[in-house]
Short mmCIF file of C-alpha atoms in Angstrom, two decimals:
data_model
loop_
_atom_site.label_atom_id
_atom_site.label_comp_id
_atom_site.label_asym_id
_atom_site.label_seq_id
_atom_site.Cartn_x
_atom_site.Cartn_y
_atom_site.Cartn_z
CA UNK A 20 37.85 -74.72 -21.40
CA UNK A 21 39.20 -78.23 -22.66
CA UNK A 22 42.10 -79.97 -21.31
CA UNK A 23 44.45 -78.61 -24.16
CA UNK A 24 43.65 -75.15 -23.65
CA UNK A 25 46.13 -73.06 -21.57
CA UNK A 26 44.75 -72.34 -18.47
CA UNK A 27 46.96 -68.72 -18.63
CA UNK A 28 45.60 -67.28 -21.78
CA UNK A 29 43.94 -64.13 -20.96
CA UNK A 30 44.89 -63.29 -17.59
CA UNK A 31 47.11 -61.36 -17.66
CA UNK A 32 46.79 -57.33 -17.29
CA UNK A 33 47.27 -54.66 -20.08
CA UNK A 34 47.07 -57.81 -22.71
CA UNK A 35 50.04 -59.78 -21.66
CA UNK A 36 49.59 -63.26 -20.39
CA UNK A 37 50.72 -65.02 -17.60
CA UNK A 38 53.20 -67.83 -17.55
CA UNK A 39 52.46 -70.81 -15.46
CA UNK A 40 56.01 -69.63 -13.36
CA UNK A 41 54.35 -66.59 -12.73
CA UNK A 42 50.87 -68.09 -11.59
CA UNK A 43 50.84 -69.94 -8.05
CA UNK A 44 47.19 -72.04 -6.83
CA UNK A 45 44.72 -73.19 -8.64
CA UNK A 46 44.68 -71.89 -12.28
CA UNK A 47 40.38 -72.56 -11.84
CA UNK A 48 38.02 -72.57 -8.97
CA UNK A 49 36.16 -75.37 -10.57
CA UNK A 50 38.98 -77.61 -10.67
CA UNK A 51 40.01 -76.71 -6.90
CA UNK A 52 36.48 -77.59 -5.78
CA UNK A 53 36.90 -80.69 -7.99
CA UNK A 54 40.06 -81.45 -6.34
CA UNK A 55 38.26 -81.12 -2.70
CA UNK A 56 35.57 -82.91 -3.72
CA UNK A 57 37.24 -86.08 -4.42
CA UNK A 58 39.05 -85.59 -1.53
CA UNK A 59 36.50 -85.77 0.52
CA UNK A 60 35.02 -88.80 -1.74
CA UNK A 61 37.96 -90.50 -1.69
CA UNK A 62 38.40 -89.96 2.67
CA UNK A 63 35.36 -92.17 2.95
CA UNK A 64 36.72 -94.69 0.44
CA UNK A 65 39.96 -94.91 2.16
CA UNK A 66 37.95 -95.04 5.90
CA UNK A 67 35.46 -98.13 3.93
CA UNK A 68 39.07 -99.74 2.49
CA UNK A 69 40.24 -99.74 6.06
CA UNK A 70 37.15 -101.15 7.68
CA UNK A 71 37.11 -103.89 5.21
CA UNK A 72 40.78 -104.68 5.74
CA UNK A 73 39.82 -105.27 9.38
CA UNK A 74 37.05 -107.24 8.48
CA UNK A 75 38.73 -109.42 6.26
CA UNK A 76 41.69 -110.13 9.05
CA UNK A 77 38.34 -110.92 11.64
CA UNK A 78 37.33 -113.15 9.45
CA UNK A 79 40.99 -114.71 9.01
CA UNK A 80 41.62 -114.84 12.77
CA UNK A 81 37.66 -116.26 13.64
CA UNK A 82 37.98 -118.65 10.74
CA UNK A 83 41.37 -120.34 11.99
CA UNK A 84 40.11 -123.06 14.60
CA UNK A 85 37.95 -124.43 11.55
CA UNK A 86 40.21 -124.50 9.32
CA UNK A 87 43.33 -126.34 11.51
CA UNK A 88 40.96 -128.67 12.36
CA UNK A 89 40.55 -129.66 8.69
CA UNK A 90 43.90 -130.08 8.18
CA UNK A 91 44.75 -126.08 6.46
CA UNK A 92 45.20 -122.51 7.13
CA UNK A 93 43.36 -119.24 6.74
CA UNK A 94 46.56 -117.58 6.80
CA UNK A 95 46.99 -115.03 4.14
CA UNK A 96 43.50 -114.73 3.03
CA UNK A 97 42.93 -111.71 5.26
CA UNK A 98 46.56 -110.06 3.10
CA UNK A 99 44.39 -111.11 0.04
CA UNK A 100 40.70 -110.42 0.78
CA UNK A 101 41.79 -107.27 2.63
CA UNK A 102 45.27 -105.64 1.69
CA UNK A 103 44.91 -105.98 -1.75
CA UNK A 104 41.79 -103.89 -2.01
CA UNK A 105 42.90 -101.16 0.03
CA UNK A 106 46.01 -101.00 -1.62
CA UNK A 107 43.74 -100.35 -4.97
CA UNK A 108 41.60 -97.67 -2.93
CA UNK A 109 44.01 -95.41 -1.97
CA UNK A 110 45.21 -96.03 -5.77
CA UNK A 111 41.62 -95.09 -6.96
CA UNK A 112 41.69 -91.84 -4.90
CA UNK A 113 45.46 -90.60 -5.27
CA UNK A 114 44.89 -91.21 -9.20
CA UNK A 115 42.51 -88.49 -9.95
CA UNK A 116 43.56 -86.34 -7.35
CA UNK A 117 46.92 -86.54 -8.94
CA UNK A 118 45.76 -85.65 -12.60
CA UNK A 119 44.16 -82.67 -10.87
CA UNK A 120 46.50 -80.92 -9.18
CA UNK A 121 49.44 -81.98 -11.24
CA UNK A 122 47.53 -80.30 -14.21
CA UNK A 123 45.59 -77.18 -12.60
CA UNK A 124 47.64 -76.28 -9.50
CA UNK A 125 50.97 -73.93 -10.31
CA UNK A 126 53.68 -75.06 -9.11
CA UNK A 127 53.05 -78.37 -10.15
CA UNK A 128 55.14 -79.83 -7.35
CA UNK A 129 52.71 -78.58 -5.02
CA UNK A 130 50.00 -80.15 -6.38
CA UNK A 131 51.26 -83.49 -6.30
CA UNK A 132 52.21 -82.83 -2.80
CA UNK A 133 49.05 -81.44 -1.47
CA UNK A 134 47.19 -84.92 -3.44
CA UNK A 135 49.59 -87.13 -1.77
CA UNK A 136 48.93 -85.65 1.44
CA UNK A 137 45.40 -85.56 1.27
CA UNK A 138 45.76 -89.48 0.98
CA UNK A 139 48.39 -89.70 3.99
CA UNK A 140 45.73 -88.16 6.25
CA UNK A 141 42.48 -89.50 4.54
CA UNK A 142 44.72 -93.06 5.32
CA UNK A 143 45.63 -91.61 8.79
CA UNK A 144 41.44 -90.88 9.63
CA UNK A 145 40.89 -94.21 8.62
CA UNK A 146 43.22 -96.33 10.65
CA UNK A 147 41.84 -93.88 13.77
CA UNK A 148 38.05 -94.57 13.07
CA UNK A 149 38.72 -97.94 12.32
CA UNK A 150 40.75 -98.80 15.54
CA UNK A 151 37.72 -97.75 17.44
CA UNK A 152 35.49 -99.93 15.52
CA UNK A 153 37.86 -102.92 15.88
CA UNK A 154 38.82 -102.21 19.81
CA UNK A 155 42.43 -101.48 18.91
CA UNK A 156 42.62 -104.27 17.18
CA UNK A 157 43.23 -103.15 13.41
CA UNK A 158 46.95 -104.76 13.07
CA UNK A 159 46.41 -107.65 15.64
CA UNK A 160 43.57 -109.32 13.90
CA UNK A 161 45.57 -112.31 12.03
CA UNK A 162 45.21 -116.59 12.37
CA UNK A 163 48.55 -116.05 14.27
CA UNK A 164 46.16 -114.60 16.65
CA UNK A 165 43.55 -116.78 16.74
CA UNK A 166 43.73 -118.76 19.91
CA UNK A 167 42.75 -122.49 19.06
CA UNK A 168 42.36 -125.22 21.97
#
C-alpha cells in the first residue's frame, strides 16, 4: 500500500467499502506497531534530551565561580546548550508520531491526541528518571545557584 492509496478500499463486507467515519483504530497493524515503535524510540530520546538538559545546567552552575572571576557569566548557556536541544527532541519524536496517527488512526483527532500524549508522558518519565540521576536537582541546577566565595 502507498501513502495515496485509501486505506478503506476493500474492507468492507458484501463489496461495499468502508468510509473512514465508519472505521475507528488503526486502519493497519503495521502502521500501529510503527506508531509504538517510535514511541518507545522516541521515550528514550526524550529521557537522553532530559539528562542532557541537566547536564548542561551542571555544567552552567559548576562553571560559574570561573567565570565571575574573569570578569563574565555562564548564565544562559545551560538555556542554550540544554533547552534548545530538548525542545528539538520532543519535536523529533512528536513529528513522526504525528504523521502516523494523524494519517492511519480513524478518527483522526484521536490520533493526534494519543501522539501528543505519548510525548506528555515519554516527557513526564524523563523528568522522573532524571531527577534521580540529578538528586532532585533537575530545575535547581542554574549559575544563580552556584554558590561562589
Amino acid at each position: 500500500m502507498s501513502l495515496s492509496d485509501d486505506p478503506f478500499a476493500g474492507l468492507g463486507g458484501n463489496g461495499s467499502a468502508f468510509t473512514p467515519e465508519e472505521h475507528s483504530g488503526w486502519y493497519s497493524p503495521g502502521r500501529q506497531d510503527a506508531f509504538w515503535t517510535v514511541a518507545a524510540i522516541g521515550t528514550v530520546v526524550v529521557c537522553l534530551a532530559w539528562f542532557w538538559y541537566g547536564l548542561a545546567f551542571s555544567e552552567e552552575m559548576t562553571e560559574q565561580c570561573k567565570a565571575v572571576m574573569a570578569s563574565s557569566s555562564m548564565a544562559g548557556t545551560g538555556l542554550l546548550l540544554g533547552g534548545v536541544p530538548l525542545v528539538f527532541a520532543h519535536l523529533a519524536v512528536l513529528l513522526p508520531l504525528l504523521l502516523i496517527a494523524a494519517k492511519y488512526r480513524s478518527p483522526r483527532r484521536t490520533g493526534i491526541l494519543v501522539a501528543v500524549v505519548v510525548v506528555l508522558v515519554a516527557s513526564a518519565l524523563g523528568i522522573a528518571v532524571n531527577e534521580l540521576v540529578w538528586s532532585g536537582n533537575l530545575f535547581a541546577m542554574s549559575a544563580d545557584a552556584a554558590q561562589c566565595s
